[in-house]
Amino acid sequence: MSYQTPRGTYDILPEEVRKWQDLEQKLRDIASRYDYEEIRTPYFEDTGVFARKGDSSDMVNKEMYSFGDNGSFTLRPEGTAGVIRSFDQHKLYGSMEMPARFYYVGPMFRHERPQKGRQRQFTQFGVENIGLKDPQLDAETIALGIDIVRSMGIRSIKVCINTLGDDASRKAYNEALRAYFAPHIDELCGDCHRRLEQNPLRILDCKVDHELDLVKNAPRLADYLNEESRTYFDGVLKALDAMGIEYEIDDRLVRGLDYYTHTVFEVISTRPESGAQATIFGGGRYDHLVEYFGGPEMSGMGFAIGLERLLALAGEDGYTFPEKQPLDAYIITLGEVGAAPLAIASRLRQAGMRAVANFTKRSLKSQFKSADRAHAKHIIIVGEEELKNNTVNVKNTGTGVQETVALEQLLSKLQGEE
Ligand code: HAM
């Protein structure tokens, strides 16, 4: 019987895991520079946490892995809803300083057609800040994401930004879109029929119809923004200018999820080989989620980065990932030495060193080869004769010097050569 990873999933082998650990360290460092704290929510939630009333997104309608009686639970397709559910469940709005700042890292699950940069299990780093609606905070959130992308050596990026305006602006726009598309419904795909009913804005984001002239010539959201929404958006742009962050206003950017209000943004890779899945991170402001889950009226703002995409781009841009840490000691044996290598390795580890003993009794030459491959700083040769005198041979691989060392001096000798 042989098995492979399910479609859209992948193993991360040790060599790759090292890259992940390097990235995760950077994520945590940068998040902490902005005073965000980690939050961990379950990998599955009640389906209703994601499938909120009237949701028109593909993610909710087509891509969720639901299970249990009547699909009552769902593997999380994204992090935001779970964080807000948790914020409300624990009434954190009553105890935390506002804005409350959270970050999370972990797997998400979407039943999509797998392709380069698009998996069924993928990993997001995301941030959410809740309880302050301020254009400067929107800009600062974008800056955090850019810091992360830059920390991985990625330079070829473009910041696309738009506003969906407040409820009144979006309502006016949706009505205009409905009036515009209704006479042409036959030209739209089946999904867009549903979208026309539920949320016409979604038609602009349709993977099938977005190239149609009909869609390209649709009314522009910018023409339906009220004064308040315009002023808010200007504030975000000014704050980005103040930090020297360049951006492009893309008034067709509506994002694939339903909860956004006001600012939305995506940071994309401009490398030609990134292809269709060029979005490194995306996010925006949401005015109603906290209330939806039973909390007070509070606005939130966040984004999520696809870490697989980020790592792939870092590799292409020539970022150097750290090497595997060398061992402090690799112990090889000569003759009948019983459990001495085990005991020595154990003693070195107790002292905080990284040590491995070769138990194979293979030829000295072959054991030396293994030691070389392990990139050990010291090779310790435990020989039958030496052991009788309570000594071992120690080779410093950096200097090439080999010498006899009394067992009781071994630790201080190795520590002295750190
Ligand atoms: P999203 O745009 O659905 O937003 O996903 C954010 C990022 O996750 C994408 O830009 C992409 O890098 C990565 N991603 C999404 N789907 C896949 C996939 N199938 N395979 C690989 N990577 C993928 C959200 O999830 C929102 N929760 C972001 C947010 C946070 N908005 C406000 N707060």
Tab-separated table of C-alpha atoms and ligand atoms in Angstrom:
chain	number	residue	atom	x	y	z
A	1	MET	CA	0.000	0.000	0.000
A	2	SER	CA	1.481	3.381	-0.855
A	3	TYR	CA	0.028	6.792	-0.180
A	4	GLN	CA	0.803	10.310	-1.293
A	5	THR	CA	-0.201	13.636	0.212
A	6	PRO	CA	-3.801	14.558	-0.734
A	7	ARG	CA	-4.178	16.905	-3.703
A	8	GLY	CA	-3.410	20.493	-2.746
A	9	THR	CA	-1.388	19.546	0.337
A	10	TYR	CA	2.351	19.019	0.705
A	11	ASP	CA	4.988	17.831	3.140
A	12	ILE	CA	7.556	20.219	4.499
A	13	LEU	CA	10.801	18.270	4.766
A	14	PRO	CA	13.501	19.247	7.297
A	15	GLU	CA	15.562	21.298	4.846
A	16	GLU	CA	12.456	23.393	4.056
A	17	VAL	CA	11.339	23.532	7.682
A	18	ARG	CA	14.508	25.475	8.439
A	19	LYS	CA	13.331	28.169	6.029
A	20	TRP	CA	9.931	28.216	7.692
A	21	GLN	CA	11.505	28.609	11.111
A	22	ASP	CA	13.595	31.520	9.869
A	23	LEU	CA	10.487	33.186	8.451
A	24	GLU	CA	8.410	32.519	11.568
A	25	GLN	CA	11.109	34.104	13.732
A	26	LYS	CA	10.999	37.230	11.558
A	27	LEU	CA	7.196	37.375	11.668
A	28	ARG	CA	7.184	37.245	15.436
A	29	ASP	CA	9.949	39.838	15.761
A	30	ILE	CA	8.237	42.302	13.435
A	31	ALA	CA	4.785	41.768	14.974
A	32	SER	CA	6.268	42.416	18.393
A	33	ARG	CA	7.918	45.643	17.146
A	34	TYR	CA	4.354	46.883	16.485
A	35	ASP	CA	3.196	45.486	19.853
A	36	TYR	CA	0.949	42.771	18.424
A	37	GLU	CA	0.407	39.679	20.574
A	38	GLU	CA	-0.217	36.163	19.324
A	39	ILE	CA	-3.655	34.595	19.503
A	40	ARG	CA	-4.369	30.924	18.779
A	41	THR	CA	-7.855	29.840	17.815
A	42	PRO	CA	-9.055	26.332	16.828
A	43	TYR	CA	-8.439	24.917	13.356
A	44	PHE	CA	-12.182	24.284	13.075
A	45	GLU	CA	-15.155	26.336	14.198
A	46	ASP	CA	-18.931	26.151	14.022
A	47	THR	CA	-19.756	26.564	10.330
A	48	GLY	CA	-21.768	29.689	11.114
A	49	VAL	CA	-18.588	31.523	12.166
A	50	PHE	CA	-17.561	31.577	8.488
A	51	ALA	CA	-20.881	31.145	6.650
A	52	ARG	CA	-22.447	34.322	7.928
A	53	LYS	CA	-25.935	35.348	6.895
A	54	GLY	CA	-26.094	36.449	3.245
A	55	ASP	CA	-22.392	35.847	2.557
A	56	SER	CA	-21.782	35.870	-1.197
A	57	SER	CA	-18.068	35.029	-1.359
A	58	ASP	CA	-16.704	31.994	-3.236
A	59	MET	CA	-14.743	31.063	-0.152
A	60	VAL	CA	-17.938	30.514	1.838
A	61	ASN	CA	-20.157	29.250	-0.959
A	62	LYS	CA	-17.759	26.898	-2.736
A	63	GLU	CA	-14.542	26.314	-0.886
A	64	MET	CA	-15.267	25.249	2.676
A	65	TYR	CA	-14.400	21.860	4.158
A	66	SER	CA	-17.404	21.193	6.343
A	67	PHE	CA	-18.013	18.016	8.335
A	68	GLY	CA	-19.999	16.588	11.264
A	69	ASP	CA	-23.791	16.371	11.441
A	70	ASN	CA	-25.166	18.465	8.578
A	71	GLY	CA	-21.726	20.019	8.088
A	72	SER	CA	-22.012	21.842	11.367
A	73	PHE	CA	-18.217	22.306	11.703
A	74	THR	CA	-15.794	23.779	9.171
A	75	LEU	CA	-12.007	23.751	8.855
A	76	ARG	CA	-11.044	27.396	9.004
A	77	PRO	CA	-10.644	28.897	5.512
A	78	GLU	CA	-9.228	32.125	7.000
A	79	GLY	CA	-8.267	33.573	10.381
A	80	THR	CA	-10.205	36.797	10.841
A	81	ALA	CA	-13.628	35.356	11.734
A	82	GLY	CA	-12.178	33.052	14.417
A	83	VAL	CA	-10.188	35.885	16.007
A	84	ILE	CA	-13.245	38.130	16.212
A	85	ARG	CA	-15.381	35.262	17.523
A	86	SER	CA	-12.756	34.769	20.241
A	87	PHE	CA	-12.484	38.519	20.969
A	88	ASP	CA	-16.230	38.566	21.595
A	89	GLN	CA	-16.489	35.222	23.389
A	90	HIS	CA	-13.931	36.341	25.983
A	91	LYS	CA	-15.273	39.897	26.081
A	92	LEU	CA	-11.764	41.193	25.433
A	93	TYR	CA	-13.287	44.542	24.468
A	94	GLY	CA	-13.892	45.003	28.210
A	95	SER	CA	-10.355	44.267	29.377
A	96	MET	CA	-7.890	45.158	26.633
A	97	GLU	CA	-6.379	48.478	25.687
A	98	MET	CA	-7.796	49.615	22.330
A	99	PRO	CA	-6.881	48.988	19.666
A	100	ALA	CA	-6.390	45.368	20.666
A	101	ARG	CA	-3.633	43.990	18.440
A	102	PHE	CA	-3.458	40.299	17.544
A	103	TYR	CA	-1.430	38.177	15.182
A	104	TYR	CA	-1.759	34.533	14.221
A	105	VAL	CA	0.170	31.979	12.188
A	106	GLY	CA	-1.206	28.662	11.030
A	107	PRO	CA	-2.851	26.471	8.442
A	108	MET	CA	-6.015	27.427	6.577
A	109	PHE	CA	-8.092	25.126	4.372
A	110	ARG	CA	-9.917	25.917	1.142
A	111	HIS	CA	-11.316	23.476	-1.403
A	112	GLU	CA	-9.852	25.192	-4.454
A	113	ARG	CA	-8.365	23.936	-7.692
A	114	PRO	CA	-4.715	23.450	-6.764
A	115	GLN	CA	-2.127	25.251	-8.890
A	116	LYS	CA	1.135	27.112	-8.381
A	117	GLY	CA	0.688	29.344	-5.322
A	118	ARG	CA	-2.745	27.916	-4.530
A	119	GLN	CA	-3.091	24.954	-2.185
A	120	ARG	CA	-5.927	23.360	-0.283
A	121	GLN	CA	-3.976	23.562	2.944
A	122	PHE	CA	-1.861	26.698	3.133
A	123	THR	CA	-0.382	28.838	5.871
A	124	GLN	CA	-1.273	32.382	6.760
A	125	PHE	CA	0.320	34.939	9.003
A	126	GLY	CA	-2.360	37.483	9.791
A	127	VAL	CA	-2.924	40.486	12.013
A	128	GLU	CA	-6.121	42.033	13.306
A	129	ASN	CA	-6.428	45.230	15.290
A	130	ILE	CA	-9.761	46.015	16.814
A	131	GLY	CA	-11.407	48.991	18.444
A	132	LEU	CA	-9.951	52.007	16.654
A	133	LYS	CA	-11.142	53.369	13.333
A	134	ASP	CA	-8.454	55.713	12.135
A	135	PRO	CA	-6.879	56.171	8.690
A	136	GLN	CA	-3.402	56.210	10.246
A	137	LEU	CA	-3.985	52.780	11.723
A	138	ASP	CA	-4.991	51.452	8.290
A	139	ALA	CA	-1.758	52.786	6.814
A	140	GLU	CA	0.306	51.433	9.698
A	141	THR	CA	-1.219	47.971	9.233
A	142	ILE	CA	-0.182	47.982	5.577
A	143	ALA	CA	3.312	49.094	6.619
A	144	LEU	CA	3.618	46.088	8.935
A	145	GLY	CA	2.895	43.729	6.039
A	146	ILE	CA	5.409	45.493	3.833
A	147	ASP	CA	8.065	45.235	6.569
A	148	ILE	CA	7.563	41.468	6.582
A	149	VAL	CA	7.790	41.147	2.819
A	150	ARG	CA	10.946	43.285	2.764
A	151	SER	CA	12.520	41.336	5.620
A	152	MET	CA	12.554	38.329	3.279
A	153	GLY	CA	14.485	40.286	0.659
A	154	ILE	CA	11.492	40.755	-1.645
A	155	ARG	CA	11.665	44.079	-3.462
A	156	SER	CA	9.463	43.758	-6.567
A	157	ILE	CA	6.079	44.548	-5.075
A	158	LYS	CA	3.158	46.829	-5.754
A	159	VAL	CA	0.656	48.098	-3.190
A	160	CYS	CA	-2.877	48.256	-4.636
A	161	ILE	CA	-5.421	50.089	-2.555
A	162	ASN	CA	-9.072	51.022	-2.787
A	163	THR	CA	-12.000	51.978	-0.617
A	164	LEU	CA	-15.378	50.276	-0.516
A	165	GLY	CA	-16.743	53.236	1.415
A	166	ASP	CA	-19.226	53.166	4.249
A	167	ASP	CA	-22.564	51.288	4.235
A	168	ALA	CA	-24.495	54.099	2.576
A	169	SER	CA	-21.940	54.481	-0.243
A	170	ARG	CA	-21.822	50.737	-0.863
A	171	LYS	CA	-25.613	50.483	-0.843
A	172	ALA	CA	-25.893	53.243	-3.442
A	173	TYR	CA	-23.209	51.588	-5.558
A	174	ASN	CA	-24.775	48.125	-5.340
A	175	GLU	CA	-28.087	49.566	-6.482
A	176	ALA	CA	-26.386	51.225	-9.447
A	177	LEU	CA	-24.651	47.949	-10.336
A	178	ARG	CA	-27.906	46.017	-10.084
A	179	ALA	CA	-29.655	48.457	-12.401
A	180	TYR	CA	-26.705	48.297	-14.816
A	181	PHE	CA	-26.332	44.482	-14.944
A	182	ALA	CA	-30.003	43.414	-14.713
A	183	PRO	CA	-30.836	43.946	-18.428
A	184	HIS	CA	-27.698	41.930	-19.379
A	185	ILE	CA	-28.112	39.035	-17.033
A	186	ASP	CA	-27.890	36.492	-19.893
A	187	GLU	CA	-24.328	37.586	-20.620
A	188	LEU	CA	-23.189	36.718	-17.101
A	189	CYS	CA	-22.130	33.325	-15.706
A	190	GLY	CA	-24.367	31.262	-13.430
A	191	ASP	CA	-22.561	32.355	-10.295
A	192	CYS	CA	-23.010	35.999	-11.249
A	193	HIS	CA	-26.773	35.464	-11.403
A	194	ARG	CA	-26.612	34.677	-7.714
A	195	ARG	CA	-24.213	37.577	-7.136
A	196	LEU	CA	-26.564	40.007	-8.838
A	197	GLU	CA	-29.170	39.090	-6.244
A	198	GLN	CA	-26.919	38.871	-3.197
A	199	ASN	CA	-24.077	41.346	-3.725
A	200	PRO	CA	-23.524	42.796	-7.237
A	201	LEU	CA	-20.107	44.099	-6.166
A	202	ARG	CA	-18.895	40.485	-6.357
A	203	ILE	CA	-19.468	40.457	-10.143
A	204	LEU	CA	-16.470	42.774	-10.551
A	205	ASP	CA	-14.292	40.102	-8.933
A	206	CYS	CA	-15.678	37.158	-10.967
A	207	LYS	CA	-12.922	34.892	-12.300
A	208	VAL	CA	-15.094	34.042	-15.355
A	209	ASP	CA	-16.694	37.357	-16.263
A	210	HIS	CA	-14.119	39.971	-15.260
A	211	GLU	CA	-12.742	40.311	-18.826
A	212	LEU	CA	-16.180	41.100	-20.344
A	213	ASP	CA	-16.584	44.651	-21.676
A	214	LEU	CA	-19.867	44.673	-19.836
A	215	VAL	CA	-17.988	44.261	-16.544
A	216	LYS	CA	-15.144	46.580	-17.517
A	217	ASN	CA	-17.615	49.377	-18.357
A	218	ALA	CA	-19.649	48.989	-15.174
A	219	PRO	CA	-20.217	52.079	-12.979
A	220	ARG	CA	-17.215	53.048	-10.830
A	221	LEU	CA	-17.408	52.846	-7.067
A	222	ALA	CA	-15.534	56.146	-6.754
A	223	ASP	CA	-18.583	57.942	-8.198
A	224	TYR	CA	-20.817	56.688	-5.384
A	225	LEU	CA	-18.641	57.495	-2.371
A	226	ASN	CA	-20.080	60.009	0.044
A	227	GLU	CA	-18.038	62.799	1.585
A	228	GLU	CA	-17.238	60.907	4.767
A	229	SER	CA	-15.913	57.847	2.904
A	230	ARG	CA	-13.819	60.015	0.612
A	231	THR	CA	-12.298	61.928	3.522
A	232	TYR	CA	-11.449	58.703	5.329
A	233	PHE	CA	-9.723	57.275	2.260
A	234	ASP	CA	-7.771	60.511	1.680
A	235	GLY	CA	-6.560	60.184	5.251
A	236	VAL	CA	-5.245	56.672	4.563
A	237	LEU	CA	-3.416	57.824	1.431
A	238	LYS	CA	-1.870	60.793	3.259
A	239	ALA	CA	-0.671	58.508	6.040
A	240	LEU	CA	0.939	56.174	3.479
A	241	ASP	CA	2.596	59.207	1.853
A	242	ALA	CA	3.929	60.262	5.239
A	243	MET	CA	5.688	56.891	5.574
A	244	GLY	CA	6.997	57.020	2.012
A	245	ILE	CA	4.961	53.991	0.939
A	246	GLU	CA	4.108	54.041	-2.751
A	247	TYR	CA	0.734	52.717	-3.857
A	248	GLU	CA	-1.595	52.487	-6.803
A	249	ILE	CA	-5.284	53.210	-6.418
A	250	ASP	CA	-7.192	50.383	-8.099
A	251	ASP	CA	-10.866	51.211	-8.067
A	252	ARG	CA	-11.729	47.669	-9.254
A	253	LEU	CA	-10.204	46.082	-6.176
A	254	VAL	CA	-13.093	44.670	-4.116
A	255	ARG	CA	-11.407	41.615	-2.432
A	256	GLY	CA	-12.872	38.132	-2.299
A	257	LEU	CA	-14.434	38.261	1.164
A	258	ASP	CA	-17.673	39.912	2.176
A	259	TYR	CA	-16.885	41.674	5.425
A	260	TYR	CA	-14.908	44.661	4.160
A	261	THR	CA	-15.885	48.311	4.530
A	262	HIS	CA	-13.740	51.360	3.694
A	263	THR	CA	-10.069	50.506	3.036
A	264	VAL	CA	-9.118	47.357	1.101
A	265	PHE	CA	-5.656	46.533	-0.207
A	266	GLU	CA	-3.527	43.866	-1.819
A	267	VAL	CA	0.223	43.722	-2.122
A	268	ILE	CA	1.266	41.852	-5.218
A	269	SER	CA	4.528	40.565	-6.633
A	270	THR	CA	5.507	42.304	-9.856
A	271	ARG	CA	7.835	39.489	-10.935
A	272	PRO	CA	6.429	38.193	-14.225
A	273	GLU	CA	6.827	34.544	-13.181
A	274	SER	CA	4.467	35.042	-10.221
A	275	GLY	CA	1.585	34.696	-12.684
A	276	ALA	CA	-2.020	34.680	-11.611
A	277	GLN	CA	-1.348	34.000	-7.923
A	278	ALA	CA	0.726	37.123	-7.411
A	279	THR	CA	-1.038	38.434	-4.319
A	280	ILE	CA	1.314	38.131	-1.364
A	281	PHE	CA	-1.028	39.652	1.166
A	282	GLY	CA	-4.408	41.274	1.293
A	283	GLY	CA	-6.762	42.721	3.805
A	284	GLY	CA	-8.835	45.668	4.838
A	285	ARG	CA	-11.152	47.258	7.346
A	286	TYR	CA	-14.359	45.659	8.592
A	287	ASP	CA	-16.954	47.633	10.516
A	288	HIS	CA	-19.489	44.957	11.448
A	289	LEU	CA	-17.810	41.679	12.425
A	290	VAL	CA	-17.374	42.464	16.119
A	291	GLU	CA	-21.045	43.272	16.414
A	292	TYR	CA	-22.011	40.215	14.379
A	293	PHE	CA	-20.443	37.901	16.956
A	294	GLY	CA	-22.233	39.615	19.827
A	295	GLY	CA	-19.751	42.324	20.796
A	296	PRO	CA	-20.164	46.093	20.764
A	297	GLU	CA	-20.057	48.233	17.640
A	298	MET	CA	-16.311	48.234	16.943
A	299	SER	CA	-14.330	48.388	13.773
A	300	GLY	CA	-11.387	46.126	12.924
A	301	MET	CA	-8.578	46.145	10.422
A	302	GLY	CA	-6.149	43.463	9.310
A	303	PHE	CA	-4.515	41.450	6.583
A	304	ALA	CA	-3.167	37.970	5.952
A	305	ILE	CA	-0.043	36.870	4.111
A	306	GLY	CA	0.207	33.538	2.298
A	307	LEU	CA	3.467	32.192	3.690
A	308	GLU	CA	4.021	29.623	0.925
A	309	ARG	CA	3.920	32.454	-1.602
A	310	LEU	CA	6.211	34.594	0.521
A	311	LEU	CA	8.809	31.813	0.829
A	312	ALA	CA	8.710	31.038	-2.882
A	313	LEU	CA	9.360	34.704	-3.708
A	314	ALA	CA	12.143	34.984	-1.126
A	315	GLY	CA	13.905	32.055	-2.813
A	316	GLU	CA	13.544	33.641	-6.258
A	317	ASP	CA	14.853	36.998	-5.043
A	318	GLY	CA	18.024	35.314	-3.773
A	319	TYR	CA	17.362	35.648	-0.033
A	320	THR	CA	19.859	33.524	1.904
A	321	PHE	CA	18.277	31.305	4.496
A	322	PRO	CA	20.396	30.377	7.519
A	323	GLU	CA	22.449	27.175	7.319
A	324	LYS	CA	21.791	24.229	9.584
A	325	GLN	CA	23.575	24.802	12.903
A	326	PRO	CA	26.711	22.670	13.179
A	327	LEU	CA	26.968	20.037	15.904
A	328	ASP	CA	29.348	20.772	18.768
A	329	ALA	CA	30.541	17.186	18.824
A	330	TYR	CA	30.261	14.027	16.764
A	331	ILE	CA	31.469	10.926	18.591
A	332	ILE	CA	32.932	7.986	16.710
A	333	THR	CA	34.228	4.718	18.111
A	334	LEU	CA	37.121	2.333	17.664
A	335	GLY	CA	37.009	-1.197	19.123
A	336	GLU	CA	34.981	-2.449	22.088
A	337	VAL	CA	33.997	0.665	24.009
A	338	GLY	CA	30.626	-0.427	25.394
A	339	ALA	CA	28.283	2.420	26.318
A	340	ALA	CA	31.031	5.039	26.720
A	341	PRO	CA	30.015	7.061	23.587
A	342	LEU	CA	26.427	7.177	24.796
A	343	ALA	CA	27.531	8.351	28.244
A	344	ILE	CA	29.825	11.030	26.794
A	345	ALA	CA	27.148	12.350	24.411
A	346	SER	CA	24.677	12.427	27.268
A	347	ARG	CA	27.079	14.395	29.495
A	348	LEU	CA	27.727	16.963	26.734
A	349	ARG	CA	23.997	17.445	26.127
A	350	GLN	CA	23.376	17.992	29.833
A	351	ALA	CA	25.863	20.834	29.543
A	352	GLY	CA	23.804	22.333	26.679
A	353	MET	CA	25.883	21.087	23.747
A	354	ARG	CA	24.619	19.530	20.534
A	355	ALA	CA	26.193	16.084	20.394
A	356	VAL	CA	25.618	12.874	18.454
A	357	ALA	CA	27.243	9.462	18.930
A	358	ASN	CA	27.702	7.044	16.071
A	359	PHE	CA	26.584	3.596	17.260
A	360	THR	CA	27.219	1.733	14.028
A	361	LYS	CA	30.636	0.123	14.651
A	362	ARG	CA	31.412	0.797	10.976
A	363	SER	CA	34.991	1.388	9.835
A	364	LEU	CA	36.737	4.458	11.204
A	365	LYS	CA	36.856	5.904	7.679
A	366	SER	CA	33.133	5.578	7.174
A	367	GLN	CA	32.399	7.061	10.600
A	368	PHE	CA	34.700	10.004	9.814
A	369	LYS	CA	32.720	10.559	6.621
A	370	SER	CA	29.461	10.718	8.601
A	371	ALA	CA	31.106	13.164	11.001
A	372	ASP	CA	32.143	15.370	8.060
A	373	ARG	CA	28.594	15.374	6.711
A	374	ALA	CA	27.285	16.398	10.141
A	375	HIS	CA	29.543	19.506	10.028
A	376	ALA	CA	30.586	18.957	13.642
A	377	LYS	CA	32.936	21.433	15.273
A	378	HIS	CA	34.691	18.565	17.052
A	379	ILE	CA	35.068	14.886	16.291
A	380	ILE	CA	35.629	12.792	19.401
A	381	ILE	CA	37.229	9.418	18.838
A	382	VAL	CA	36.510	6.966	21.636
A	383	GLY	CA	39.059	4.128	21.307
A	384	GLU	CA	39.433	0.963	23.352
A	385	GLU	CA	43.042	1.725	24.342
A	386	GLU	CA	42.476	5.397	25.193
A	387	LEU	CA	39.443	4.557	27.255
A	388	LYS	CA	41.549	2.352	29.513
A	389	ASN	CA	43.453	5.543	30.407
A	390	ASN	CA	40.248	7.558	30.727
A	391	THR	CA	41.108	9.630	27.664
A	392	VAL	CA	39.641	10.274	24.231
A	393	ASN	CA	40.969	11.835	21.050
A	394	VAL	CA	39.502	15.166	20.068
A	395	LYS	CA	39.828	16.645	16.600
A	396	ASN	CA	38.976	20.300	16.141
A	397	THR	CA	37.595	20.332	12.573
A	398	GLY	CA	38.205	24.073	12.240
A	399	THR	CA	41.957	23.971	12.976
A	400	GLY	CA	42.574	20.314	12.067
A	401	VAL	CA	44.406	19.835	15.404
A	402	GLN	CA	43.901	16.414	17.013
A	403	GLU	CA	44.908	15.770	20.615
A	404	THR	CA	44.424	13.390	23.531
A	405	VAL	CA	42.170	14.778	26.260
A	406	ALA	CA	41.384	13.361	29.695
A	407	LEU	CA	37.693	12.479	29.969
A	408	GLU	CA	37.235	14.766	32.938
A	409	GLN	CA	38.680	17.682	30.963
A	410	LEU	CA	36.561	17.023	27.851
A	411	LEU	CA	33.723	19.379	28.614
A	412	SER	CA	35.907	22.338	29.575
A	413	LYS	CA	38.110	21.665	26.527
A	414	LEU	CA	35.110	21.805	24.161
A	415	GLN	CA	33.613	24.818	25.894
A	416	GLY	CA	36.961	26.587	25.732
A	417	GLU	CA	36.995	26.173	21.964
A	418	GLU	CA	33.444	27.458	21.427
B	1	HAM	P1	-7.380	36.357	1.546
B	1	HAM	O1	-7.116	37.363	0.495
B	1	HAM	O2	-8.450	35.365	1.295
B	1	HAM	O3	-7.680	37.174	2.864
B	1	HAM	O4	-6.029	35.591	1.856
B	1	HAM	C1	-4.870	36.284	2.207
B	1	HAM	C2	-3.649	35.661	1.550
B	1	HAM	O5	-3.602	34.255	1.813
B	1	HAM	C3	-3.632	35.745	0.028
B	1	HAM	O6	-3.150	36.982	-0.408
B	1	HAM	C4	-2.689	34.627	-0.327
B	1	HAM	O7	-1.337	35.042	-0.189
B	1	HAM	C5	-2.987	33.579	0.723
B	1	HAM	N1	-3.889	32.550	0.188
B	1	HAM	C6	-5.237	32.579	0.107
B	1	HAM	N2	-5.708	31.443	-0.420
B	1	HAM	C7	-4.638	30.663	-0.674
B	1	HAM	C8	-4.455	29.358	-1.223
B	1	HAM	N3	-5.482	28.603	-1.593
B	1	HAM	N4	-3.191	28.867	-1.341
B	1	HAM	C9	-2.130	29.612	-0.956
B	1	HAM	N5	-2.238	30.857	-0.423
B	1	HAM	C10	-3.466	31.365	-0.291
B	1	HAM	C11	-7.987	36.627	4.069
B	1	HAM	O8	-7.879	35.431	4.308
B	1	HAM	C12	-8.419	37.628	5.108
B	1	HAM	N6	-8.713	36.892	6.360
B	1	HAM	C13	-7.355	38.681	5.328
B	1	HAM	C14	-7.760	39.684	6.356
B	1	HAM	C15	-7.379	39.721	7.649
B	1	HAM	N7	-8.588	40.695	6.165
B	1	HAM	C16	-8.746	41.367	7.293
B	1	HAM	N8	-8.025	40.760	8.214
